[in-house]
Tab-separated table of C-alpha atoms in Angstrom:
chain	number	residue	atom	x	y	z
A	5	UNK	CA	0.000	0.000	0.000
A	6	UNK	CA	1.695	3.249	-1.054
A	7	UNK	CA	2.463	5.897	1.500
A	8	UNK	CA	0.194	8.539	-0.023
A	9	UNK	CA	-3.020	6.483	0.229
A	10	UNK	CA	-5.238	8.502	2.517
A	11	UNK	CA	-8.800	9.374	3.265
A	12	UNK	CA	-10.637	12.316	1.670
A	13	UNK	CA	-9.494	14.477	4.563
A	14	UNK	CA	-5.877	13.869	3.620
A	15	UNK	CA	-5.111	11.685	6.639
A	16	UNK	CA	-2.814	8.711	6.109
A	17	UNK	CA	-5.042	5.919	7.349
A	18	UNK	CA	-2.507	3.338	8.421
A	19	UNK	CA	-0.608	5.960	10.424
A	20	UNK	CA	-3.888	6.991	12.074
A	21	UNK	CA	-4.440	3.324	12.893
A	22	UNK	CA	-0.974	3.090	14.438
A	23	UNK	CA	-1.771	6.111	16.608
A	24	UNK	CA	-4.999	4.539	17.822
A	25	UNK	CA	-3.176	1.311	18.609
A	26	UNK	CA	-0.551	3.214	20.605
A	27	UNK	CA	-3.226	5.184	22.486
A	28	UNK	CA	-4.912	1.927	23.513
A	29	UNK	CA	-1.572	0.611	24.774
A	30	UNK	CA	-0.956	3.814	26.754
A	31	UNK	CA	-4.363	3.570	28.434
A	32	UNK	CA	-3.775	-0.100	29.314
A	33	UNK	CA	-0.275	0.813	30.509
A	34	UNK	CA	-1.661	3.358	32.959
A	35	UNK	CA	-4.390	0.986	34.129
A	36	UNK	CA	-1.632	-1.539	34.859
A	37	UNK	CA	0.296	1.094	36.846
A	38	UNK	CA	-2.842	1.985	38.804
A	39	UNK	CA	-3.543	-1.634	39.736
A	40	UNK	CA	-0.135	-2.666	40.976
A	41	UNK	CA	2.387	-2.040	38.222
A	42	UNK	CA	5.548	-0.032	38.756
A	43	UNK	CA	5.388	3.720	38.238
A	44	UNK	CA	3.622	6.738	39.662
A	45	UNK	CA	-0.130	7.276	39.523
A	46	UNK	CA	-2.533	9.563	41.442
A	47	UNK	CA	-4.384	6.578	42.925
A	48	UNK	CA	-2.901	3.092	43.245
A	49	UNK	CA	-4.412	-0.209	44.295
A	50	UNK	CA	-2.280	-2.551	46.375
A	51	UNK	CA	-2.038	-5.920	44.577
A	52	UNK	CA	-3.327	-8.912	46.534
A	53	UNK	CA	-1.267	-11.509	44.677
A	54	UNK	CA	2.337	-11.976	43.584
A	55	UNK	CA	1.765	-12.700	39.901
A	56	UNK	CA	-0.058	-9.611	38.617
A	57	UNK	CA	2.731	-7.131	39.549
A	58	UNK	CA	5.208	-9.236	37.553
A	59	UNK	CA	2.864	-9.390	34.556
A	60	UNK	CA	2.262	-5.636	34.763
A	61	UNK	CA	6.017	-5.016	35.063
A	62	UNK	CA	6.803	-7.018	31.927
A	63	UNK	CA	3.926	-5.522	29.940
A	64	UNK	CA	4.827	-1.966	30.901
A	65	UNK	CA	8.553	-2.480	30.318
A	66	UNK	CA	7.888	-3.685	26.773
A	67	UNK	CA	5.491	-0.770	26.209
A	68	UNK	CA	8.009	1.709	27.566
A	69	UNK	CA	10.653	0.460	25.159
A	70	UNK	CA	8.832	1.658	22.041
A	71	UNK	CA	5.320	3.138	22.451
A	72	UNK	CA	6.176	6.750	23.271
A	73	UNK	CA	9.248	6.636	21.045
A	74	UNK	CA	6.955	5.614	18.183
A	75	UNK	CA	4.652	8.530	19.041
A	76	UNK	CA	7.586	10.941	18.913
A	77	UNK	CA	8.626	9.480	15.553
A	78	UNK	CA	5.135	9.921	14.095
A	79	UNK	CA	4.950	13.443	15.525
A	80	UNK	CA	8.305	14.320	13.989
A	81	UNK	CA	7.162	12.880	10.667
A	82	UNK	CA	4.493	15.552	10.227
A	83	UNK	CA	6.588	18.489	11.469
A	84	UNK	CA	8.473	19.341	8.224
A	85	UNK	CA	5.328	19.317	6.090
A	86	UNK	CA	3.532	21.612	8.525
A	87	UNK	CA	6.536	23.938	8.805
A	88	UNK	CA	7.006	24.128	5.029
A	89	UNK	CA	3.328	24.921	4.540
A	90	UNK	CA	2.920	27.513	7.300
A	91	UNK	CA	6.339	29.035	7.794
A	92	UNK	CA	8.090	29.463	11.161
A	93	UNK	CA	5.809	32.096	12.701
A	94	UNK	CA	2.459	30.445	11.980
A	95	UNK	CA	3.887	26.975	12.644
A	96	UNK	CA	5.109	27.983	16.092
A	97	UNK	CA	1.848	29.777	16.866
A	98	UNK	CA	-0.086	26.679	15.836
A	99	UNK	CA	2.122	24.470	18.036
A	100	UNK	CA	1.639	26.786	21.016
A	101	UNK	CA	-2.134	26.606	20.583
A	102	UNK	CA	-2.419	22.906	19.819
A	103	UNK	CA	0.157	21.731	22.360
A	104	UNK	CA	0.583	24.510	24.900
A	105	UNK	CA	-3.090	25.170	25.685
A	106	UNK	CA	-3.916	21.502	26.475
A	107	UNK	CA	-0.935	21.375	28.851
A	108	UNK	CA	-2.136	24.531	30.632
A	109	UNK	CA	-5.712	23.217	30.826
A	110	UNK	CA	-4.521	19.912	32.223
A	111	UNK	CA	-2.298	21.429	34.899
A	112	UNK	CA	-4.773	24.123	35.982
A	113	UNK	CA	-8.039	22.181	35.700
A	114	UNK	CA	-7.757	18.419	35.204
A	115	UNK	CA	-4.973	17.855	37.740
A	116	UNK	CA	-6.950	19.711	40.475
A	117	UNK	CA	-10.052	17.661	39.594
A	118	UNK	CA	-8.044	14.454	40.000
A	119	UNK	CA	-6.627	15.773	43.296
A	120	UNK	CA	-10.138	16.585	44.496
A	121	UNK	CA	-11.438	13.114	43.637
A	122	UNK	CA	-8.513	11.330	45.293
A	123	UNK	CA	-8.467	13.478	48.442
A	124	UNK	CA	-12.219	13.452	49.061
A	125	UNK	CA	-13.331	10.044	47.837
A	126	UNK	CA	-10.263	7.811	48.163
A	127	UNK	CA	-8.396	9.245	51.144
A	128	UNK	CA	-11.394	10.660	53.012
A	129	UNK	CA	-9.861	14.105	53.444
A	130	UNK	CA	-12.344	16.910	52.860
A	131	UNK	CA	-10.789	19.390	50.474
A	132	UNK	CA	-12.182	22.300	48.515
A	133	UNK	CA	-11.735	22.138	44.765
A	134	UNK	CA	-11.161	25.875	44.546
A	135	UNK	CA	-8.725	25.640	47.441
A	136	UNK	CA	-6.709	23.090	45.478
A	137	UNK	CA	-6.781	25.297	42.366
A	138	UNK	CA	-5.717	28.404	44.270
A	139	UNK	CA	-2.889	26.559	46.030
A	140	UNK	CA	-1.576	25.256	42.726
A	141	UNK	CA	-1.764	28.692	41.116
A	142	UNK	CA	0.096	30.198	44.070
A	143	UNK	CA	2.866	27.582	43.881
A	144	UNK	CA	3.271	26.847	40.148
A	145	UNK	CA	6.901	25.754	40.372
A	146	UNK	CA	6.079	23.099	42.972
A	147	UNK	CA	2.702	21.959	41.675
A	148	UNK	CA	3.223	21.849	37.905
A	149	UNK	CA	1.873	18.387	37.116
A	150	UNK	CA	1.006	17.844	33.451
A	151	UNK	CA	0.398	14.138	34.037
A	152	UNK	CA	0.631	12.209	30.753
A	153	UNK	CA	0.758	15.527	28.921
A	154	UNK	CA	4.456	15.708	29.735
A	155	UNK	CA	4.682	14.108	26.282
A	156	UNK	CA	2.866	17.079	24.748
A	157	UNK	CA	5.085	19.490	26.663
A	158	UNK	CA	8.204	17.688	25.406
A	159	UNK	CA	6.811	17.707	21.877
A	160	UNK	CA	6.363	21.477	22.108
A	161	UNK	CA	10.001	21.822	23.184
A	162	UNK	CA	11.177	19.578	20.337
A	163	UNK	CA	9.060	21.480	17.800
A	164	UNK	CA	10.440	24.806	19.012
A	165	UNK	CA	13.979	23.456	18.688
A	166	UNK	CA	13.157	22.418	15.115
A	167	UNK	CA	12.002	25.959	14.291
A	168	UNK	CA	15.263	27.424	15.589
A	169	UNK	CA	17.232	24.851	13.611
A	170	UNK	CA	15.431	25.743	10.390
A	171	UNK	CA	15.947	29.461	11.023
A	172	UNK	CA	19.695	29.248	11.610
A	173	UNK	CA	20.655	26.429	9.246
A	174	UNK	CA	19.920	25.562	5.642
A	175	UNK	CA	21.707	22.218	5.918
A	176	UNK	CA	19.455	19.261	5.152
A	177	UNK	CA	20.783	15.941	6.431
A	178	UNK	CA	19.076	13.209	4.444
A	179	UNK	CA	21.258	10.116	4.038
A	180	UNK	CA	18.511	7.822	2.722
A	181	UNK	CA	16.535	9.766	0.131
A	182	UNK	CA	13.739	7.578	-1.274
A	183	UNK	CA	15.224	4.535	0.434
A	184	UNK	CA	14.491	3.032	3.823
A	185	UNK	CA	17.644	2.938	6.004
A	186	UNK	CA	19.791	-0.147	5.558
A	187	UNK	CA	20.058	-2.846	8.210
A	188	UNK	CA	23.579	-1.612	8.932
A	189	UNK	CA	22.262	1.913	9.552
A	190	UNK	CA	19.534	0.612	11.869
A	191	UNK	CA	22.092	-1.491	13.754
A	192	UNK	CA	24.375	1.515	14.105
A	193	UNK	CA	21.455	3.567	15.407
A	194	UNK	CA	20.677	0.886	17.986
A	195	UNK	CA	24.268	0.969	19.230
A	196	UNK	CA	24.298	4.778	19.363
A	197	UNK	CA	21.058	5.191	21.307
A	198	UNK	CA	21.957	2.276	23.608
A	199	UNK	CA	25.238	3.927	24.576
A	200	UNK	CA	23.567	7.325	24.870
A	201	UNK	CA	20.864	5.883	27.112
A	202	UNK	CA	23.430	4.090	29.273
A	203	UNK	CA	25.497	7.234	29.853
A	204	UNK	CA	22.462	9.428	30.588
A	205	UNK	CA	21.231	6.894	33.141
A	206	UNK	CA	24.459	7.094	35.089
A	207	UNK	CA	23.137	10.429	36.362
A	208	UNK	CA	19.417	10.072	35.626
A	209	UNK	CA	18.276	6.475	36.235
A	210	UNK	CA	14.786	5.376	35.258
A	211	UNK	CA	12.339	6.867	37.765
A	212	UNK	CA	14.411	9.992	38.457
A	213	UNK	CA	12.480	12.994	37.182
A	214	UNK	CA	13.549	16.484	36.180
A	215	UNK	CA	10.907	19.134	36.930
A	216	UNK	CA	8.936	16.277	38.517
A	217	UNK	CA	7.744	14.877	35.190
A	218	UNK	CA	10.590	14.454	32.672
A	219	UNK	CA	12.474	11.162	32.976
A	220	UNK	CA	15.659	12.006	31.112
A	221	UNK	CA	16.676	8.352	31.237
A	222	UNK	CA	14.271	7.752	28.338
A	223	UNK	CA	14.931	10.923	26.364
A	224	UNK	CA	17.758	9.553	24.232
A	225	UNK	CA	15.143	7.363	22.537
A	226	UNK	CA	12.592	10.175	22.321
A	227	UNK	CA	14.960	12.710	20.771
A	228	UNK	CA	16.358	10.185	18.314
A	229	UNK	CA	12.905	9.029	17.202
A	230	UNK	CA	11.596	12.586	16.777
A	231	UNK	CA	14.616	13.352	14.599
A	232	UNK	CA	14.163	10.054	12.730
A	233	UNK	CA	10.542	10.998	12.040
A	234	UNK	CA	11.688	14.235	10.406
A	235	UNK	CA	14.180	12.312	8.261
A	236	UNK	CA	11.514	9.727	7.427
A	237	UNK	CA	9.293	12.430	5.942
A	238	UNK	CA	12.107	14.046	3.976
A	239	UNK	CA	13.351	10.713	2.698
A	240	UNK	CA	10.007	9.046	2.023
A	241	UNK	CA	10.994	6.148	4.274
A	242	UNK	CA	7.508	4.844	4.973
A	243	UNK	CA	6.717	4.721	1.283
A	244	UNK	CA	9.842	2.637	0.699
A	245	UNK	CA	9.433	0.338	3.696
A	246	UNK	CA	9.554	-3.256	2.484
A	247	UNK	CA	9.356	-6.495	4.433
A	248	UNK	CA	11.769	-5.966	7.363
A	249	UNK	CA	12.905	-9.598	7.391
A	250	UNK	CA	15.570	-9.372	10.092
A	251	UNK	CA	13.652	-6.995	12.355
A	252	UNK	CA	10.414	-8.905	12.865
A	253	UNK	CA	12.145	-11.921	14.444
A	254	UNK	CA	14.449	-9.561	16.342
A	255	UNK	CA	11.388	-7.789	17.765
A	256	UNK	CA	9.851	-11.104	18.828
A	257	UNK	CA	13.101	-12.303	20.392
A	258	UNK	CA	13.510	-9.032	22.297
A	259	UNK	CA	10.052	-9.473	23.832
A	260	UNK	CA	10.868	-13.063	24.808
A	261	UNK	CA	14.273	-12.049	26.191
A	262	UNK	CA	12.949	-9.575	28.777
A	263	UNK	CA	11.333	-12.042	31.226
A	264	UNK	CA	14.344	-14.341	30.847
A	265	UNK	CA	16.757	-11.532	31.743
A	266	UNK	CA	14.695	-10.484	34.748
A	267	UNK	CA	14.309	-14.079	35.939
A	268	UNK	CA	18.056	-14.676	35.691
A	269	UNK	CA	18.805	-11.409	37.459
A	270	UNK	CA	16.403	-12.155	40.303
A	271	UNK	CA	17.602	-15.756	40.689
A	272	UNK	CA	21.197	-14.543	41.017
A	273	UNK	CA	20.202	-12.044	43.681
A	274	UNK	CA	21.049	-8.886	41.754
A	275	UNK	CA	19.542	-5.621	42.924
A	276	UNK	CA	16.942	-4.837	40.258
A	277	UNK	CA	17.557	-1.109	40.773
A	278	UNK	CA	20.919	-1.612	39.047
A	279	UNK	CA	19.017	-2.320	35.833
A	280	UNK	CA	17.428	1.132	36.039
A	281	UNK	CA	20.676	3.079	35.859
A	282	UNK	CA	24.064	3.955	37.411
A	283	UNK	CA	27.397	2.750	36.018
A	284	UNK	CA	26.666	-0.983	35.998
A	285	UNK	CA	26.653	-3.797	33.471
A	286	UNK	CA	23.001	-4.415	34.322
A	287	UNK	CA	22.113	-0.901	33.188
A	288	UNK	CA	24.123	-1.390	29.989
A	289	UNK	CA	22.303	-4.661	29.246
A	290	UNK	CA	18.873	-3.061	29.688
A	291	UNK	CA	19.907	-0.023	27.628
A	292	UNK	CA	20.935	-2.333	24.785
A	293	UNK	CA	17.744	-4.391	25.120
A	294	UNK	CA	15.519	-1.293	25.099
A	295	UNK	CA	17.226	0.096	22.009
A	296	UNK	CA	16.923	-3.192	20.116
A	297	UNK	CA	13.271	-3.564	21.129
A	298	UNK	CA	12.516	0.072	20.303
A	299	UNK	CA	13.672	0.138	16.695
A	300	UNK	CA	12.834	-3.468	15.803
A	301	UNK	CA	9.257	-3.216	17.103
A	302	UNK	CA	8.693	0.212	15.513
A	303	UNK	CA	9.928	-0.974	12.111
A	304	UNK	CA	7.893	-4.188	12.338
A	305	UNK	CA	4.674	-2.449	13.380
A	306	UNK	CA	5.048	0.223	10.703
A	307	UNK	CA	5.318	-2.485	8.056
A	308	UNK	CA	2.450	-4.586	9.465
A	309	UNK	CA	0.060	-1.627	9.641
A	310	UNK	CA	1.082	-0.389	6.200
A	311	UNK	CA	0.414	-3.783	4.609
A	312	UNK	CA	-2.547	-5.064	6.646
A	313	UNK	CA	-4.311	-2.230	8.474
A	314	UNK	CA	-4.601	0.543	5.902
A	315	UNK	CA	-8.398	0.900	5.934
A	316	UNK	CA	-10.906	2.082	8.536
A	317	UNK	CA	-14.433	1.093	9.446
A	318	UNK	CA	-16.978	3.601	10.718
A	319	UNK	CA	-15.982	3.280	14.371
A	320	UNK	CA	-12.253	3.640	13.742
A	321	UNK	CA	-12.888	6.480	11.294
A	322	UNK	CA	-14.837	8.326	14.001
A	323	UNK	CA	-12.194	7.621	16.636
A	324	UNK	CA	-9.177	8.710	14.578
A	325	UNK	CA	-9.665	12.498	14.859
A	326	UNK	CA	-10.435	12.126	18.584
A	327	UNK	CA	-7.370	10.209	19.760
A	328	UNK	CA	-5.854	13.414	21.170
A	329	UNK	CA	-8.875	13.960	23.424
A	330	UNK	CA	-8.603	10.373	24.658
A	331	UNK	CA	-4.962	10.950	25.533
A	332	UNK	CA	-5.771	14.150	27.426
A	333	UNK	CA	-8.719	12.774	29.417
A	334	UNK	CA	-7.891	9.123	30.044
A	335	UNK	CA	-6.169	9.722	33.401
A	336	UNK	CA	-9.251	11.463	34.795
A	337	UNK	CA	-11.480	8.655	33.516
A	338	UNK	CA	-9.287	5.907	35.013
A	339	UNK	CA	-9.135	7.573	38.439
A	340	UNK	CA	-12.892	8.206	38.416
A	341	UNK	CA	-13.621	4.559	37.600
A	342	UNK	CA	-11.265	3.338	40.328
A	343	UNK	CA	-13.170	5.131	43.113
A	344	UNK	CA	-16.352	2.977	43.116
A	345	UNK	CA	-14.509	-0.185	42.142
């Protein structure tokens, strides 16, 4: 299916379908965190068994390896076209409206609503909604909590950086024009982002946040994939993506390898925190695994959706333009459902 096949609205259907798939995974990911998986969440249930936390850990670790990186890649893919069409001033204004306003709404309205629900109905502490809002407005540096919209905030930063790059440089780096990157190039990219991730995590292990919501330990992947998305648009990579024969089995093997690595590490008595960062061989192993899983799964999914899931039924067609709203509101919905159940 050629890359330019799209609906009447100009949307590329298989890319829309990938986005919907990723949104579903993000929602499930956060449900898993809420019900016993690792990670932070406004309201968490204590698991009553020993198996579900392990299942949630494996599921979320695999998700973390590629889902948001894939989102950054797809976001980067549409940046050059929008910039070329609108120019720097209108492009940046559009980004500020489309990305900045939702972040402000979330931090000033949705986060206080979630706080109100948790404090009053989960913890039994009577709190005024307006009191929560006023406190947050009075202490913005300490209470800035964009929740899952940290992704949108990061995307705004990346987009702004792209504008500055285009303004100061006319250099266009495009090593694979009208050709998908070679296996050697993909392998080299895996090595580069694995080493970059390892070195960043010496100082910023997984779980350590900057500004209370940016985990820099993952940003090597995010920055690389955003940049790769820009190159993919310029080079027509998706249109030239053929059967990624080595990467589909590599993706499957990487998924199988994770529980084996964790089981071996636990059986040998290693501190699992060493896998999250610091200067340790465990951190290097996980950094390599994440980088292999990231690119192999992204390439495999892009090919599968391009070849098999390039059409939409009525339900999916209705959902496609609304995936952004689902991303913005799903945290509030999950917390609200958890209260009575």
